[in-house]
Amino acid sequence: MHIAPRTTDLRPMPALCSSSGLSLAEGLGPLGPRAVVVRACKDEEVVSQDARAEYCFIVVSGCLRTVRLMEDGRRHVGEFLLSGDVFGWEALDRHDFAAEAVTPVVLHRYRRADLDRHTERDGEFARQMRALTCQRLRAVREQMLLLGRMTASERIAHFLLEMAGRLESDGGAWIELPMARADIADYLGLTVETVCRQLTHLRHDGTIAVQGMKVTIRDRRSLEAVDRAGVLH
Amino acid sequence: MHIAPRTTDLRPMPALCSSSGLSLAEGLGPLGPRAVVVRACKDEEVVSQDARAEYCFIVVSGCLRTVRLMEDGRRHVGEFLLSGDVFGWEALDRHDFAAEAVTPVVLHRYRRADLDRHTERDGEFARQMRALTCQRLRAVREQMLLLGRMTASERIAHFLLEMAGRLESDGGAWIELPMARADIADYLGLTVETVCRQLTHLRHDGTIAVQGMKVTIRDRRSLEAVDRAGVLH
DNA sequence: CGGACAGTTGAGGCCTATCAATGGTGGTGG
DNA sequence: CCACCACCATTGATAGGCCTCAACTGTCCG
């Protein structure tokens, strides 16, 4: 595993509030596994595809992407990881994808062996980790429906709503997308050009406003009308 | 949850060998949760989408599909479940997809609450269930790459190799696909017509032979050459 | 100021979806 | 036992959505 070179201080696991509503920290007392703070700069690889899965991470700040590459260069982004998200826990022997920093990131790193031991001792912690994995599975399955059956405009609408829900809006309605168009394209199974065109289309409709990486949703109804096509009932 | 009406006998959990190399039965002694045998006929729904997740199932024989529907009728098949596969374990509060019988199936049904209790008592069992969930996650992620970035011919090649690996070949090289073309199409994010055309193309190439639902791979190299595009290295 | 790179927009083509028709097969009822 | 029907599989013709290629713009940074 390729770890960012500036691994720094060692400290007990901090209290951390997960954006997904679950906290890895809950249930871990001062006797729990210790975290190593890891930093990575933009586009740096934190975990290599096929690397032995020795560590597990929590995102403290910043954004990462999980990436799979094909021989001929085609790329797929599995998911974006934001503050509070956990990754590396669901690996078996090896990571089956790479994790790269989309922005500069701060992570807490845990030895999986330590967490495994802790899991066996703390039933509540085990339950939470299991729930985390199940949530991940649910999210990935929803993405499968998107990739298999949705049109480009539906994918974009879905993506914008997802990000609006996960990212902090700074008081106003503006959200700052941390990732580039290419990342969005590889996440949605589209090309950069198609992503641009769809955004332009929504902009001309007045549904959204775009300024570089900043986006604001002006007409949430319209977006949801497109996105709702993907939900039963 | 809509359970097949012919729920029958009650019996202690049987020894069962999973096709994925893991057995839910392992680690469960005679004191483990009890299984109810459930049967469902072709196309019968075993679990409804959004139903409360009360039960967990192991496939004893037959084949099922997990299905998600969109308002306008578009359908997505998440995965095919074969003998030894477990489903319902990874649900949180509710199942986020339906499970339908592709062929007549026999299942063993467990109360999730019972399994949860057993999980807390038996660390080895818990580890196995966790590994099962992780394997499922890995499989679903691979499918994401397929849906997001592979061409129709690559998807078909990948599918045939996957099924050849999972299904019993009857001594000869012939495998009997349990599912219809429409199921394959919804699984691969294609249309029925495209699936047919790709199979025809492979047949004309001499790569495979097709007789209805029976398929045999005549030139494995060719298939792998197409499929390998999806794997790194 | 210039080069690199991300984003945007345009033109054209290809792959796959859509629509339509035919062939094959299994089940059912006369 | 066979005719009929429903359904699935297959094949063809056409259209459309998204990709590919290309040019241009804007921005950041050396």
mmCIF file with all atom_site columns, N, CA and C (backbone and C1' of nucleotides) in Angstrom, chain B residues 152 191 193-194 197, chain C residues 16-20:
data_model
loop_
_atom_site.group_PDB
_atom_site.id
_atom_site.type_symbol
_atom_site.label_atom_id
_atom_site.label_alt_id
_atom_site.label_comp_id
_atom_site.label_asym_id
_atom_site.label_entity_id
_atom_site.label_seq_id
_atom_site.pdbx_PDB_ins_code
_atom_site.Cartn_x
_atom_site.Cartn_y
_atom_site.Cartn_z
_atom_site.occupancy
_atom_site.B_iso_or_equiv
_atom_site.pdbx_formal_charge
_atom_site.auth_seq_id
_atom_site.auth_comp_id
_atom_site.auth_asym_id
_atom_site.auth_atom_id
_atom_site.pdbx_PDB_model_num
ATOM 1  N N     . ALA B 1 152 ? -21.119 -3.727  -25.194 1.00 0.00 ? 152 ALA B N     1
ATOM 2  C CA    . ALA B 1 152 ? -22.050 -4.855  -25.166 1.00 0.00 ? 152 ALA B CA    1
ATOM 3  C C     . ALA B 1 152 ? -21.317 -6.188  -25.297 1.00 0.00 ? 152 ALA B C     1
ATOM 4  N N     . THR B 1 191 ? -30.462 -4.331  -23.971 1.00 0.00 ? 191 THR B N     1
ATOM 5  C CA    . THR B 1 191 ? -31.798 -4.768  -24.351 1.00 0.00 ? 191 THR B CA    1
ATOM 6  C C     . THR B 1 191 ? -31.730 -6.230  -24.771 1.00 0.00 ? 191 THR B C     1
ATOM 7  N N     . GLU B 1 193 ? -32.679 -7.492  -27.510 1.00 0.00 ? 193 GLU B N     1
ATOM 8  C CA    . GLU B 1 193 ? -32.193 -7.594  -28.891 1.00 0.00 ? 193 GLU B CA    1
ATOM 9  C C     . GLU B 1 193 ? -30.668 -7.555  -28.956 1.00 0.00 ? 193 GLU B C     1
ATOM 10 N N     . THR B 1 194 ? -30.081 -6.677  -28.179 1.00 0.00 ? 194 THR B N     1
ATOM 11 C CA    . THR B 1 194 ? -28.623 -6.577  -28.187 1.00 0.00 ? 194 THR B CA    1
ATOM 12 C C     . THR B 1 194 ? -27.984 -7.852  -27.647 1.00 0.00 ? 194 THR B C     1
ATOM 13 N N     . ARG B 1 197 ? -28.191 -10.416 -30.408 1.00 0.00 ? 197 ARG B N     1
ATOM 14 C CA    . ARG B 1 197 ? -27.248 -10.134 -31.495 1.00 0.00 ? 197 ARG B CA    1
ATOM 15 C C     . ARG B 1 197 ? -25.823 -10.474 -31.094 1.00 0.00 ? 197 ARG B C     1
ATOM 16 P P     . DT  C 2 16  ? -22.357 -1.360  -28.125 1.00 0.00 ? 16  DT  C P     1
ATOM 17 O "O5'" . DT  C 2 16  ? -23.883 -1.130  -27.763 1.00 0.00 ? 16  DT  C "O5'" 1
ATOM 18 C "C5'" . DT  C 2 16  ? -24.245 -0.004  -26.980 1.00 0.00 ? 16  DT  C "C5'" 1
ATOM 19 C "C4'" . DT  C 2 16  ? -25.670 0.376   -27.263 1.00 0.00 ? 16  DT  C "C4'" 1
ATOM 20 C "C3'" . DT  C 2 16  ? -26.701 -0.741  -27.067 1.00 0.00 ? 16  DT  C "C3'" 1
ATOM 21 O "O3'" . DT  C 2 16  ? -27.582 -0.349  -26.029 1.00 0.00 ? 16  DT  C "O3'" 1
ATOM 22 C "C1'" . DT  C 2 16  ? -27.107 0.501   -29.043 1.00 0.00 ? 16  DT  C "C1'" 1
ATOM 23 P P     . DA  C 2 17  ? -28.880 -1.188  -25.666 1.00 0.00 ? 17  DA  C P     1
ATOM 24 O "O5'" . DA  C 2 17  ? -30.044 -0.246  -26.191 1.00 0.00 ? 17  DA  C "O5'" 1
ATOM 25 C "C5'" . DA  C 2 17  ? -30.058 1.112   -25.766 1.00 0.00 ? 17  DA  C "C5'" 1
ATOM 26 C "C4'" . DA  C 2 17  ? -31.244 1.854   -26.360 1.00 0.00 ? 17  DA  C "C4'" 1
ATOM 27 C "C3'" . DA  C 2 17  ? -32.600 1.194   -26.132 1.00 0.00 ? 17  DA  C "C3'" 1
ATOM 28 O "O3'" . DA  C 2 17  ? -33.569 2.211   -25.881 1.00 0.00 ? 17  DA  C "O3'" 1
ATOM 29 C "C1'" . DA  C 2 17  ? -32.140 1.294   -28.461 1.00 0.00 ? 17  DA  C "C1'" 1
ATOM 30 P P     . DT  C 2 18  ? -35.062 1.817   -25.559 1.00 0.00 ? 18  DT  C P     1
ATOM 31 O "O5'" . DT  C 2 18  ? -35.818 1.891   -26.956 1.00 0.00 ? 18  DT  C "O5'" 1
ATOM 32 C "C5'" . DT  C 2 18  ? -35.766 3.090   -27.723 1.00 0.00 ? 18  DT  C "C5'" 1
ATOM 33 C "C4'" . DT  C 2 18  ? -36.460 2.890   -29.046 1.00 0.00 ? 18  DT  C "C4'" 1
ATOM 34 C "C3'" . DT  C 2 18  ? -37.819 2.166   -28.968 1.00 0.00 ? 18  DT  C "C3'" 1
ATOM 35 O "O3'" . DT  C 2 18  ? -38.789 2.973   -29.598 1.00 0.00 ? 18  DT  C "O3'" 1
ATOM 36 C "C1'" . DT  C 2 18  ? -36.444 1.225   -30.664 1.00 0.00 ? 18  DT  C "C1'" 1
ATOM 37 P P     . DC  C 2 19  ? -40.362 2.634   -29.442 1.00 0.00 ? 19  DC  C P     1
ATOM 38 O "O5'" . DC  C 2 19  ? -40.709 1.940   -30.835 1.00 0.00 ? 19  DC  C "O5'" 1
ATOM 39 C "C5'" . DC  C 2 19  ? -40.364 2.606   -32.041 1.00 0.00 ? 19  DC  C "C5'" 1
ATOM 40 C "C4'" . DC  C 2 19  ? -40.507 1.672   -33.213 1.00 0.00 ? 19  DC  C "C4'" 1
ATOM 41 C "C3'" . DC  C 2 19  ? -41.775 0.815   -33.209 1.00 0.00 ? 19  DC  C "C3'" 1
ATOM 42 O "O3'" . DC  C 2 19  ? -42.442 0.960   -34.456 1.00 0.00 ? 19  DC  C "O3'" 1
ATOM 43 C "C1'" . DC  C 2 19  ? -39.867 -0.507  -33.625 1.00 0.00 ? 19  DC  C "C1'" 1
ATOM 44 P P     . DA  C 2 20  ? -43.871 0.300   -34.687 1.00 0.00 ? 20  DA  C P     1
ATOM 45 O "O5'" . DA  C 2 20  ? -43.510 -0.992  -35.541 1.00 0.00 ? 20  DA  C "O5'" 1
ATOM 46 C "C5'" . DA  C 2 20  ? -42.627 -0.882  -36.646 1.00 0.00 ? 20  DA  C "C5'" 1
ATOM 47 C "C4'" . DA  C 2 20  ? -42.296 -2.242  -37.211 1.00 0.00 ? 20  DA  C "C4'" 1
ATOM 48 C "C3'" . DA  C 2 20  ? -43.447 -3.257  -37.171 1.00 0.00 ? 20  DA  C "C3'" 1
ATOM 49 O "O3'" . DA  C 2 20  ? -43.670 -3.770  -38.467 1.00 0.00 ? 20  DA  C "O3'" 1
ATOM 50 C "C1'" . DA  C 2 20  ? -41.447 -4.213  -36.365 1.00 0.00 ? 20  DA  C "C1'" 1
#
